[in-house]
Amino acid sequence: QVQLVESGGGLVQPGGSLSLSCAASGTIDDINTMGWFRQGAGKERELVASITSSCSTNYADSVKGRFTISRDNAKNTVYLHINSLKPEDTAVYYCNARIRERYFVTYRELWGQGTLVTVSS
């Protein structure tokens, strides 16, 4: 069974920093694009950042210059390094990955269960 597990969420003061990680496990043949989404209370889920297998990145305008996405293919892990946190960054952050499982010919979308980031003084 292939799954994604996020970690690193918590309570941080405004202006602080935080690092999130998401590890994929199971019988994985290949991982294409990986990314991070977030959903604040009463808001729609939005894409925060994504990274392709060739390490091309894409960021939401609201996080450019503050968030950095990276990946370690040897560990099947994607990271999100966050700086200059704002209260508006408070949300549940979800990991997403497009994965091809061994013995399968197609990719499928997988989601983690989410990790809560709370920015408050």
PDB file of C-alpha atoms in Angstrom:
ATOM      1  CA  GLN A   1       0.000   0.000   0.000  1.00  0.00           C
ATOM      2  CA  VAL A   2       1.474   3.325  -1.096  1.00  0.00           C
ATOM      3  CA  GLN A   3       0.853   6.255   1.202  1.00  0.00           C
ATOM      4  CA  LEU A   4       2.035   9.775   2.042  1.00  0.00           C
ATOM      5  CA  VAL A   5       2.771  10.919   5.583  1.00  0.00           C
ATOM      6  CA  GLU A   6       3.310  14.585   6.487  1.00  0.00           C
ATOM      7  CA  SER A   7       5.177  15.888   9.512  1.00  0.00           C
ATOM      8  CA  GLY A   8       6.492  19.151  10.924  1.00  0.00           C
ATOM      9  CA  GLY A   9       3.356  21.152  11.644  1.00  0.00           C
ATOM     10  CA  GLY A  10       2.893  23.074  14.860  1.00  0.00           C
ATOM     11  CA  LEU A  11       2.422  26.451  16.535  1.00  0.00           C
ATOM     12  CA  VAL A  12       4.736  29.236  15.368  1.00  0.00           C
ATOM     13  CA  GLN A  13       4.890  32.968  16.079  1.00  0.00           C
ATOM     14  CA  PRO A  14       4.458  35.471  13.244  1.00  0.00           C
ATOM     15  CA  GLY A  15       7.777  35.981  11.497  1.00  0.00           C
ATOM     16  CA  GLY A  16       8.979  32.551  12.496  1.00  0.00           C
ATOM     17  CA  SER A  17      10.057  29.639  10.352  1.00  0.00           C
ATOM     18  CA  LEU A  18       8.890  26.084   9.917  1.00  0.00           C
ATOM     19  CA  SER A  19       9.807  23.066   7.819  1.00  0.00           C
ATOM     20  CA  LEU A  20       7.361  20.427   6.655  1.00  0.00           C
ATOM     21  CA  SER A  21       8.190  17.050   5.175  1.00  0.00           C
ATOM     22  CA  CYS A  22       6.193  14.408   3.376  1.00  0.00           C
ATOM     23  CA  ALA A  23       7.479  10.900   2.774  1.00  0.00           C
ATOM     24  CA  ALA A  24       6.018   8.409   0.337  1.00  0.00           C
ATOM     25  CA  SER A  25       6.287   4.737   1.190  1.00  0.00           C
ATOM     26  CA  GLY A  26       5.309   1.452  -0.396  1.00  0.00           C
ATOM     27  CA  THR A  27       6.034  -0.364  -3.643  1.00  0.00           C
ATOM     28  CA  ILE A  28       6.828   2.747  -5.654  1.00  0.00           C
ATOM     29  CA  ASP A  29       8.095   2.603  -9.216  1.00  0.00           C
ATOM     30  CA  ASP A  30       8.205   6.330  -9.942  1.00  0.00           C
ATOM     31  CA  ILE A  31       7.074   9.655  -8.515  1.00  0.00           C
ATOM     32  CA  ASN A  32       6.274  12.482 -10.888  1.00  0.00           C
ATOM     33  CA  THR A  33       5.133  15.849  -9.562  1.00  0.00           C
ATOM     34  CA  MET A  34       4.893  16.428  -5.807  1.00  0.00           C
ATOM     35  CA  GLY A  35       3.306  19.387  -4.112  1.00  0.00           C
ATOM     36  CA  TRP A  36       1.789  21.078  -1.106  1.00  0.00           C
ATOM     37  CA  PHE A  37      -1.752  22.364  -0.730  1.00  0.00           C
ATOM     38  CA  ARG A  38      -3.361  24.117   2.204  1.00  0.00           C
ATOM     39  CA  GLN A  39      -6.842  24.836   3.465  1.00  0.00           C
ATOM     40  CA  GLY A  40      -7.604  27.471   6.065  1.00  0.00           C
ATOM     41  CA  ALA A  41     -10.764  27.490   8.166  1.00  0.00           C
ATOM     42  CA  GLY A  42     -13.732  28.416   6.013  1.00  0.00           C
ATOM     43  CA  LYS A  43     -11.588  28.646   2.896  1.00  0.00           C
ATOM     44  CA  GLU A  44     -11.106  26.577  -0.227  1.00  0.00           C
ATOM     45  CA  ARG A  45      -8.082  24.363  -0.681  1.00  0.00           C
ATOM     46  CA  GLU A  46      -5.319  26.057  -2.634  1.00  0.00           C
ATOM     47  CA  LEU A  47      -2.053  25.039  -4.219  1.00  0.00           C
ATOM     48  CA  VAL A  48       0.938  26.340  -2.282  1.00  0.00           C
ATOM     49  CA  ALA A  49       3.843  24.917  -4.258  1.00  0.00           C
ATOM     50  CA  SER A  50       4.729  22.068  -6.581  1.00  0.00           C
ATOM     51  CA  ILE A  51       7.911  20.487  -7.882  1.00  0.00           C
ATOM     52  CA  THR A  52       8.421  18.222 -10.876  1.00  0.00           C
ATOM     53  CA  SER A  53      10.724  15.226 -11.159  1.00  0.00           C
ATOM     54  CA  SER A  54      13.284  17.510 -12.805  1.00  0.00           C
ATOM     55  CA  CYS A  55      13.001  19.974  -9.884  1.00  0.00           C
ATOM     56  CA  SER A  56      11.104  22.663 -11.741  1.00  0.00           C
ATOM     57  CA  THR A  57       9.066  24.592  -9.156  1.00  0.00           C
ATOM     58  CA  ASN A  58       5.842  26.553  -9.061  1.00  0.00           C
ATOM     59  CA  TYR A  59       4.552  28.767  -6.239  1.00  0.00           C
ATOM     60  CA  ALA A  60       1.365  30.566  -5.367  1.00  0.00           C
ATOM     61  CA  ASP A  61       1.790  34.347  -5.545  1.00  0.00           C
ATOM     62  CA  SER A  62       0.963  34.671  -1.851  1.00  0.00           C
ATOM     63  CA  VAL A  63       3.973  32.586  -0.791  1.00  0.00           C
ATOM     64  CA  LYS A  64       6.635  33.528  -3.333  1.00  0.00           C
ATOM     65  CA  GLY A  65       9.811  34.648  -1.622  1.00  0.00           C
ATOM     66  CA  ARG A  66       8.823  33.040   1.684  1.00  0.00           C
ATOM     67  CA  PHE A  67       8.231  29.361   0.886  1.00  0.00           C
ATOM     68  CA  THR A  68      10.698  26.945  -0.704  1.00  0.00           C
ATOM     69  CA  ILE A  69       9.807  23.486  -1.975  1.00  0.00           C
ATOM     70  CA  SER A  70      12.421  20.785  -2.510  1.00  0.00           C
ATOM     71  CA  ARG A  71      12.606  17.017  -2.866  1.00  0.00           C
ATOM     72  CA  ASP A  72      14.926  14.112  -2.161  1.00  0.00           C
ATOM     73  CA  ASN A  73      14.189  11.382  -4.681  1.00  0.00           C
ATOM     74  CA  ALA A  74      16.359   8.835  -2.867  1.00  0.00           C
ATOM     75  CA  LYS A  75      14.083   9.216   0.165  1.00  0.00           C
ATOM     76  CA  ASN A  76      10.840   9.721  -1.798  1.00  0.00           C
ATOM     77  CA  THR A  77      10.350  12.859   0.253  1.00  0.00           C
ATOM     78  CA  VAL A  78       9.206  16.397  -0.498  1.00  0.00           C
ATOM     79  CA  TYR A  79       9.877  19.349   1.804  1.00  0.00           C
ATOM     80  CA  LEU A  80       8.377  22.769   2.337  1.00  0.00           C
ATOM     81  CA  HIS A  81      10.569  25.342   4.074  1.00  0.00           C
ATOM     82  CA  ILE A  82       8.588  28.320   5.298  1.00  0.00           C
ATOM     83  CA  ASN A  83       9.980  31.692   6.383  1.00  0.00           C
ATOM     84  CA  SER A  84       8.394  34.924   7.604  1.00  0.00           C
ATOM     85  CA  LEU A  85       5.194  33.210   8.635  1.00  0.00           C
ATOM     86  CA  LYS A  86       2.027  35.284   8.746  1.00  0.00           C
ATOM     87  CA  PRO A  87      -1.243  34.598  10.592  1.00  0.00           C
ATOM     88  CA  GLU A  88      -2.896  34.135   7.198  1.00  0.00           C
ATOM     89  CA  ASP A  89      -0.631  31.117   6.630  1.00  0.00           C
ATOM     90  CA  THR A  90      -2.561  29.238   9.317  1.00  0.00           C
ATOM     91  CA  ALA A  91      -4.043  26.170   7.653  1.00  0.00           C
ATOM     92  CA  VAL A  92      -3.923  22.422   7.325  1.00  0.00           C
ATOM     93  CA  TYR A  93      -1.174  21.623   4.860  1.00  0.00           C
ATOM     94  CA  TYR A  94      -1.640  18.584   2.624  1.00  0.00           C
ATOM     95  CA  CYS A  95       0.999  16.715   0.677  1.00  0.00           C
ATOM     96  CA  ASN A  96       0.178  15.553  -2.838  1.00  0.00           C
ATOM     97  CA  ALA A  97       2.069  13.308  -5.231  1.00  0.00           C
ATOM     98  CA  ARG A  98       1.538  11.677  -8.602  1.00  0.00           C
ATOM     99  CA  ILE A  99       2.881   8.143  -8.165  1.00  0.00           C
ATOM    100  CA  ARG A 100       3.203   5.042 -10.319  1.00  0.00           C
ATOM    101  CA  GLU A 101       3.086   1.935  -8.189  1.00  0.00           C
ATOM    102  CA  ARG A 102       5.121  -1.123  -9.188  1.00  0.00           C
ATOM    103  CA  TYR A 103       3.240  -3.478 -11.514  1.00  0.00           C
ATOM    104  CA  PHE A 104       1.000  -0.599 -12.593  1.00  0.00           C
ATOM    105  CA  VAL A 105       1.208   1.242 -15.904  1.00  0.00           C
ATOM    106  CA  THR A 106      -0.462   4.497 -14.887  1.00  0.00           C
ATOM    107  CA  TYR A 107       0.108   7.229 -12.340  1.00  0.00           C
ATOM    108  CA  ARG A 108      -2.416   8.078  -9.655  1.00  0.00           C
ATOM    109  CA  GLU A 109      -2.861  10.994  -7.292  1.00  0.00           C
ATOM    110  CA  LEU A 110      -2.169  10.399  -3.603  1.00  0.00           C
ATOM    111  CA  TRP A 111      -2.872  12.696  -0.652  1.00  0.00           C
ATOM    112  CA  GLY A 112      -1.526  12.817   2.853  1.00  0.00           C
ATOM    113  CA  GLN A 113      -3.821  13.284   5.846  1.00  0.00           C
ATOM    114  CA  GLY A 114      -2.550  16.797   6.508  1.00  0.00           C
ATOM    115  CA  THR A 115      -0.544  18.594   9.170  1.00  0.00           C
ATOM    116  CA  LEU A 116      -1.765  21.712  10.979  1.00  0.00           C
ATOM    117  CA  VAL A 117       0.294  24.901  10.931  1.00  0.00           C
ATOM    118  CA  THR A 118      -0.875  27.608  13.332  1.00  0.00           C
ATOM    119  CA  VAL A 119       0.701  31.068  13.223  1.00  0.00           C
ATOM    120  CA  SER A 120      -0.155  33.094  16.303  1.00  0.00           C
ATOM    121  CA  SER A 121       1.483  35.273  18.951  1.00  0.00           C
TER     122      SER A 121
END
